[in-house]
Coordinates of C-alpha atoms (C1' of nucleotides) in Angstrom, one line a residue:
Chain R
M594 CA -55.1 177.0 -213.3
N595 CA -57.3 174.7 -213.3
K596 CA -59.7 173.3 -216.1
L597 CA -63.0 172.8 -215.1
S598 CA -64.2 170.4 -217.9
Y599 CA -61.5 167.7 -220.2
K600 CA -62.3 165.3 -222.2
I601 CA -62.0 162.0 -221.9
S602 CA -58.0 162.0 -223.7
E603 CA -56.9 164.8 -222.0
F604 CA -58.4 163.6 -219.4
A605 CA -57.3 160.2 -218.7
E606 CA -53.4 161.6 -219.8
N607 CA -53.3 164.6 -217.1
C608 CA -54.5 161.2 -214.7
G609 CA -51.5 160.0 -215.9
V610 CA -53.7 156.9 -217.3
N611 CA -55.2 155.4 -220.7
K612 CA -58.3 156.7 -221.4
E613 CA -59.4 153.6 -221.8
T614 CA -58.8 152.9 -218.5
I615 CA -61.0 155.8 -217.1
R616 CA -63.6 153.7 -219.0
Y617 CA -62.7 150.5 -217.1
Y618 CA -63.0 152.9 -213.0
E619 CA -66.5 154.6 -214.3
R620 CA -68.0 150.8 -215.2
K621 CA -66.5 149.7 -211.6
N622 CA -67.4 152.5 -210.1
L623 CA -65.0 154.2 -208.6
L624 CA -65.6 156.5 -210.7
Q625 CA -69.7 158.1 -210.3
E626 CA -71.0 159.1 -214.4
P627 CA -69.4 161.9 -214.9
S628 CA -71.6 164.6 -216.8
R629 CA -72.0 164.9 -220.9
T630 CA -72.4 167.7 -223.4
S631 CA -75.3 167.1 -225.4
T632 CA -73.5 164.8 -227.9
G633 CA -72.5 162.7 -224.9
Y634 CA -68.8 163.4 -224.6
R635 CA -68.1 162.3 -221.0
I636 CA -66.9 165.5 -219.2
Y637 CA -64.5 166.1 -216.4
S638 CA -63.2 168.4 -213.2
S639 CA -59.7 168.4 -212.2
D640 CA -61.4 167.4 -208.7
D641 CA -62.2 163.6 -211.1
V642 CA -58.4 164.2 -211.8
K643 CA -57.7 164.1 -207.9
R644 CA -59.7 162.0 -207.3
V645 CA -58.2 158.9 -210.0
R646 CA -54.3 160.4 -209.3
F647 CA -56.0 158.8 -205.4
I648 CA -57.0 156.0 -206.7
K649 CA -53.3 155.0 -208.5
R650 CA -51.3 156.3 -205.6
V651 CA -53.2 154.5 -203.3
Q652 CA -53.3 151.8 -205.7
E653 CA -48.6 152.0 -205.2
L654 CA -50.5 151.4 -201.9
G655 CA -50.7 147.8 -202.6
F656 CA -54.7 148.2 -201.6
S657 CA -56.2 146.8 -204.5
L658 CA -59.3 148.3 -207.0
S659 CA -62.2 147.0 -204.7
E660 CA -60.6 147.7 -202.0
I661 CA -60.2 151.2 -203.4
Y662 CA -63.8 151.2 -204.3
K663 CA -64.3 150.3 -200.1
L664 CA -62.2 153.2 -199.2
L665 CA -64.7 155.1 -201.5
G666 CA -67.2 154.4 -199.6
V667 CA -65.9 155.2 -196.2
I668 CA -64.7 157.9 -197.8
D669 CA -67.9 159.9 -199.4
Q670 CA -69.6 159.3 -196.6
D671 CA -67.3 161.7 -195.0
N672 CA -68.9 161.9 -191.5
I673 CA -66.4 158.6 -190.7
R674 CA -64.3 159.2 -192.6
C675 CA -61.5 158.9 -190.3
Q676 CA -62.0 155.8 -188.3
G677 CA -62.7 154.2 -191.6
M678 CA -59.7 155.7 -193.6
Y679 CA -57.1 155.1 -190.5
D680 CA -58.7 151.3 -189.4
F681 CA -57.5 150.8 -193.7
V682 CA -54.7 151.6 -193.6
S683 CA -54.0 149.9 -189.0
Q684 CA -56.2 146.1 -191.1
K685 CA -53.4 146.3 -194.4
E686 CA -50.9 147.0 -192.7
E687 CA -51.1 143.9 -190.8
E688 CA -52.5 142.1 -193.5
L689 CA -48.4 143.2 -195.8
Q690 CA -46.3 142.2 -193.0
K691 CA -48.0 138.7 -192.7
Q692 CA -47.4 138.5 -195.7
I693 CA -42.8 139.9 -195.6
E694 CA -43.7 136.9 -193.1
D695 CA -44.5 134.8 -195.3
L696 CA -41.2 136.0 -198.0
K697 CA -38.8 135.3 -195.7
R698 CA -40.3 132.4 -194.3
V699 CA -39.2 131.5 -197.5
E700 CA -36.3 133.0 -198.2
T701 CA -34.7 131.0 -195.5
M702 CA -36.1 127.6 -196.7
L703 CA -33.7 129.1 -200.6
K704 CA -31.2 130.0 -199.0
D705 CA -31.1 126.5 -197.1
L706 CA -31.4 124.6 -200.1
K707 CA -28.2 126.4 -201.8
Q708 CA -25.7 125.5 -199.1
R709 CA -26.5 122.1 -199.5
C710 CA -24.6 122.1 -202.6
P711 CA -21.7 120.3 -202.9
D712 CA -18.2 122.6 -203.7
V713 CA -19.0 120.5 -206.7
K714 CA -21.2 121.7 -208.6
Q715 CA -21.4 118.8 -211.7
L716 CA -22.5 115.9 -209.8
H717 CA -25.4 114.2 -211.5
E718 CA -26.8 114.6 -207.2
C719 CA -28.1 117.1 -206.5
P720 CA -28.9 117.5 -203.3
I721 CA -31.4 120.2 -203.7
I722 CA -33.5 118.1 -205.5
E723 CA -32.9 115.5 -203.2
M724 CA -35.0 117.8 -200.8
L725 CA -37.8 118.7 -202.2
I726 CA -38.0 115.3 -204.0
V727 CA -38.8 113.4 -200.4
D728 CA -41.3 110.3 -200.6
Chain P
M1175 CA -47.0 100.1 -201.0
N1176 CA -46.4 102.3 -204.3
K1177 CA -48.7 101.3 -206.6
L1178 CA -47.6 100.9 -210.2
S1179 CA -50.4 102.6 -212.0
Y1180 CA -53.2 105.1 -210.7
K1181 CA -55.6 106.4 -213.7
I1182 CA -55.9 109.9 -213.3
S1183 CA -59.0 110.5 -210.1
E1184 CA -57.0 108.9 -207.6
F1185 CA -53.1 110.1 -209.0
A1186 CA -55.1 113.5 -208.8
E1187 CA -55.5 112.9 -204.9
N1188 CA -52.5 111.5 -203.5
C1189 CA -51.2 114.6 -205.4
G1190 CA -53.8 116.6 -203.5
V1191 CA -54.2 119.0 -207.0
N1192 CA -57.9 118.7 -209.1
K1193 CA -57.8 116.2 -211.3
E1194 CA -58.8 119.0 -213.8
T1195 CA -55.6 121.0 -213.1
I1196 CA -53.3 117.4 -214.3
R1197 CA -54.0 117.8 -217.5
Y1198 CA -53.8 121.0 -217.3
Y1199 CA -49.8 120.7 -216.1
E1200 CA -49.6 117.6 -219.5
R1201 CA -50.4 120.7 -221.7
K1202 CA -48.3 122.6 -219.8
N1203 CA -46.0 119.9 -220.5
L1204 CA -45.5 120.3 -216.9
L1205 CA -46.1 116.4 -217.3
Q1206 CA -45.6 115.1 -220.2
E1207 CA -48.6 113.0 -222.2
P1208 CA -48.8 109.5 -220.4
S1209 CA -49.5 106.2 -221.2
R1210 CA -53.2 105.3 -221.6
T1211 CA -55.2 102.0 -221.2
S1212 CA -56.6 100.6 -224.7
T1213 CA -59.7 102.4 -224.5
G1214 CA -58.3 105.4 -223.7
Y1215 CA -57.5 106.5 -220.2
R1216 CA -54.4 108.2 -218.5
I1217 CA -52.9 106.5 -216.4
Y1218 CA -49.9 107.1 -213.9
S1219 CA -46.7 106.1 -211.9
S1220 CA -46.0 107.0 -208.4
D1221 CA -43.1 108.1 -210.0
D1222 CA -45.5 111.1 -210.9
V1223 CA -46.7 111.1 -207.7
K1224 CA -43.5 112.2 -207.2
R1225 CA -43.4 114.8 -209.9
V1226 CA -46.3 116.3 -208.3
R1227 CA -45.3 116.8 -204.8
F1228 CA -42.6 118.5 -207.1
I1229 CA -44.2 120.8 -208.4
K1230 CA -46.3 122.9 -205.8
R1231 CA -43.3 122.3 -203.1
V1232 CA -41.4 124.7 -206.2
Q1233 CA -44.2 126.7 -206.6
E1234 CA -45.0 126.9 -202.7
L1235 CA -41.8 128.0 -203.1
G1236 CA -42.8 131.3 -204.9
F1237 CA -41.6 129.6 -208.2
S1238 CA -44.6 130.5 -211.2
L1239 CA -45.1 127.2 -213.0
S1240 CA -43.6 128.5 -216.1
E1241 CA -41.1 128.3 -214.4
I1242 CA -40.5 125.2 -213.3
Y1243 CA -40.9 123.8 -216.9
K1244 CA -37.9 125.6 -217.6
L1245 CA -35.6 124.0 -214.4
L1246 CA -38.0 120.4 -214.9
G1247 CA -35.7 120.9 -218.2
V1248 CA -32.6 121.6 -216.2
I1249 CA -33.4 118.2 -214.6
D1250 CA -34.4 116.5 -217.5
Q1251 CA -31.7 116.4 -219.0
D1252 CA -29.5 115.1 -215.6
N1253 CA -26.1 116.4 -217.3
I1254 CA -25.8 119.7 -215.8
R1255 CA -28.2 119.4 -212.8
C1256 CA -26.5 120.9 -209.6
Q1257 CA -25.5 123.7 -211.9
G1258 CA -28.6 124.9 -212.8
M1259 CA -30.2 124.2 -209.9
Y1260 CA -28.2 125.9 -208.0
D1261 CA -28.8 129.0 -209.8
F1262 CA -31.9 128.7 -209.7
V1263 CA -32.4 128.9 -207.2
S1264 CA -29.8 131.8 -206.7
Q1265 CA -31.8 133.6 -209.0
K1266 CA -35.0 133.6 -207.1
E1267 CA -34.2 133.8 -203.9
E1268 CA -32.2 137.6 -205.3
E1269 CA -36.2 138.3 -206.8
L1270 CA -37.6 137.8 -203.4
Q1271 CA -35.1 139.5 -201.5
K1272 CA -36.4 142.7 -203.7
Q1273 CA -39.9 141.9 -203.2
I1274 CA -39.2 142.6 -199.0
E1275 CA -37.8 145.5 -199.9
D1276 CA -40.2 146.6 -201.8
L1277 CA -43.3 145.7 -199.5
K1278 CA -40.9 147.6 -196.1
R1279 CA -41.3 150.2 -197.8
V1280 CA -44.6 150.4 -198.6
E1281 CA -44.8 149.3 -194.9
T1282 CA -43.6 152.3 -194.1
M1283 CA -45.6 154.2 -195.9
L1284 CA -48.8 153.5 -193.8
K1285 CA -47.0 154.1 -191.0
D1286 CA -46.1 157.2 -191.7
L1287 CA -49.5 157.6 -192.7
K1288 CA -51.2 156.1 -189.2
Q1289 CA -48.6 158.5 -187.7
R1290 CA -50.6 162.1 -188.8
C1291 CA -53.9 160.6 -187.5
P1292 CA -54.9 162.6 -184.8
D1293 CA -56.0 161.2 -181.1
V1294 CA -59.4 162.1 -182.4
K1295 CA -60.2 160.1 -185.4
Q1296 CA -64.0 161.0 -185.6
L1297 CA -62.7 164.3 -187.5
H1298 CA -64.6 165.6 -190.5
E1299 CA -60.1 166.1 -191.8
C1300 CA -58.5 163.0 -192.5
P1301 CA -54.5 163.8 -193.2
I1302 CA -55.0 160.2 -194.8
I1303 CA -56.2 161.1 -197.5
E1304 CA -55.1 165.1 -197.0
M1305 CA -51.6 162.9 -197.9
L1306 CA -53.1 161.2 -200.5
I1307 CA -55.2 163.4 -202.2
V1308 CA -51.9 166.5 -203.0
D1309 CA -52.0 167.1 -206.3
Chain U
dC1431 C1' -78.8 94.6 -218.8
dT1432 C1' -79.3 99.3 -216.9
dT1433 C1' -77.9 102.6 -213.6
dG1434 C1' -74.2 105.1 -212.0
dA1435 C1' -69.3 106.4 -211.3
dC1436 C1' -65.8 106.5 -213.7
dC1437 C1' -62.7 109.0 -218.4
dG1438 C1' -62.1 111.0 -222.9
dT1439 C1' -62.0 115.6 -225.3
dG1440 C1' -63.2 120.4 -226.1
dT1441 C1' -64.7 124.8 -224.6
dA1442 C1' -66.1 128.5 -221.9
dC1443 C1' -66.0 130.7 -217.4
dC1444 C1' -63.4 132.6 -212.8
dT1445 C1' -60.2 136.6 -210.9
dT1446 C1' -57.4 141.6 -211.9
dA1447 C1' -56.6 144.7 -214.5
dG1448 C1' -56.4 146.2 -217.4
dT1449 C1' -55.6 146.9 -223.6
dA1450 C1' -56.7 147.1 -228.2
dC1451 C1' -60.5 147.6 -231.4
dA1452 C1' -64.1 147.4 -234.9
dC1453 C1' -68.2 150.4 -236.3
dG1454 C1' -69.7 154.1 -236.4
dG1455 C1' -71.2 159.5 -234.6
dT1456 C1' -68.9 164.3 -234.5
dT1457 C1' -65.8 168.6 -234.3
dT1458 C1' -62.3 171.1 -236.3
dA1459 C1' -59.2 172.7 -239.7
dT1460 C1' -57.5 172.9 -244.2
Chain I
dA495 C1' -67.3 169.6 -247.8
dT496 C1' -64.0 166.0 -246.9
dA497 C1' -60.2 164.0 -243.9
dA498 C1' -57.8 163.2 -239.3
dA499 C1' -58.9 163.8 -235.2
dC500 C1' -61.7 163.4 -231.6
dC501 C1' -65.4 160.1 -228.5
dG502 C1' -69.0 156.9 -228.1
dT503 C1' -70.0 152.0 -226.9
dG504 C1' -69.6 146.8 -227.1
dT505 C1' -66.7 143.1 -227.4
dA506 C1' -62.4 140.0 -227.6
dC507 C1' -57.9 139.9 -225.6
dT508 C1' -54.1 139.5 -222.6
dA509 C1' -51.5 136.9 -218.0
dA510 C1' -51.5 133.3 -214.4
dG511 C1' -53.1 129.2 -212.8
dG512 C1' -56.7 126.3 -213.0
dT513 C1' -62.1 125.3 -212.5
dA514 C1' -66.4 123.6 -214.4
dC515 C1' -69.1 121.9 -217.7
dA516 C1' -71.1 119.2 -221.5
dC517 C1' -71.6 115.8 -224.7
dG518 C1' -70.0 110.7 -225.6
dG519 C1' -66.8 106.2 -224.8
dT520 C1' -66.4 102.8 -220.6
dC521 C1' -66.4 99.8 -216.4
dA522 C1' -67.8 97.3 -211.7
dA523 C1' -72.5 96.5 -208.9
dG524 C1' -77.0 94.0 -208.9

DNA sequence: CTTGACCGTGTACCTTAGTACACGGTTTAT
DNA sequence: ATAAACCGTGTACTAAGGTACACGGTCAAG
């Protein structure tokens, strides 16, 4: 049963976030200004719940809020939705691959450093330190 | 030719960092208080250059400054140097592997999302969005 | 002997993604 | 009618790793 109007606390809980986070997203223009009661309370719909959950899901894929802001711009425009989305995902995938490569390179370096260690590790000279301290 | 005394600007330049960064490292106790001229100017040696470069190199391996702080504590103690260093590197390697696994999982999800896209991407319905919007 | 280039200290500011709180109005239950 | 539990706004704070000023003292060259 989809409710048609939530106040901020119930809304936030439904979205799985803090209500301060909702206000924060509003400030960051990820959510447009909600309608208000006569006394100024924010009112949200179940579409808004979907939007916040969408944001959270995309965020888990490694997108920053500012990237999501741009992404929502593309989605909200509606006509070039699909191409924009595809490009967005493709670009992020590329970034991710670079990041993974970087981490792997570091991993290799760490492994390499470890291999230089002598069997008796109570020595005063540490080859790892020597390696990192050169010139 | 190793100079025996640098003032902060020359020192920072030699280390490849900003001089504010040097002061910052001092505040964070990564560098001990340097000796001073009679008028209070900081004086550094080429050993200090090595130390900062060491910090930078280790930082590039993915260690945070607070980890490096602990690491320097181990190194400065000198007697259990090697064991401490080995453990440090081993632990970081493990963390790194977890991080790589996480990123790979996301990469797989992105690839999966892309595959759902139709050949003609000018459609109004975008399967990526549909996938991410499901409640 | 004065100008510019240093140096000192302390503090504010930056980014990201929020969290926390204080002060005051509103709504709901008793 | 009054207290609890909401809501509003604005501001400050968090972590990490710095950067950027402002204000004042110092040092070297002309």
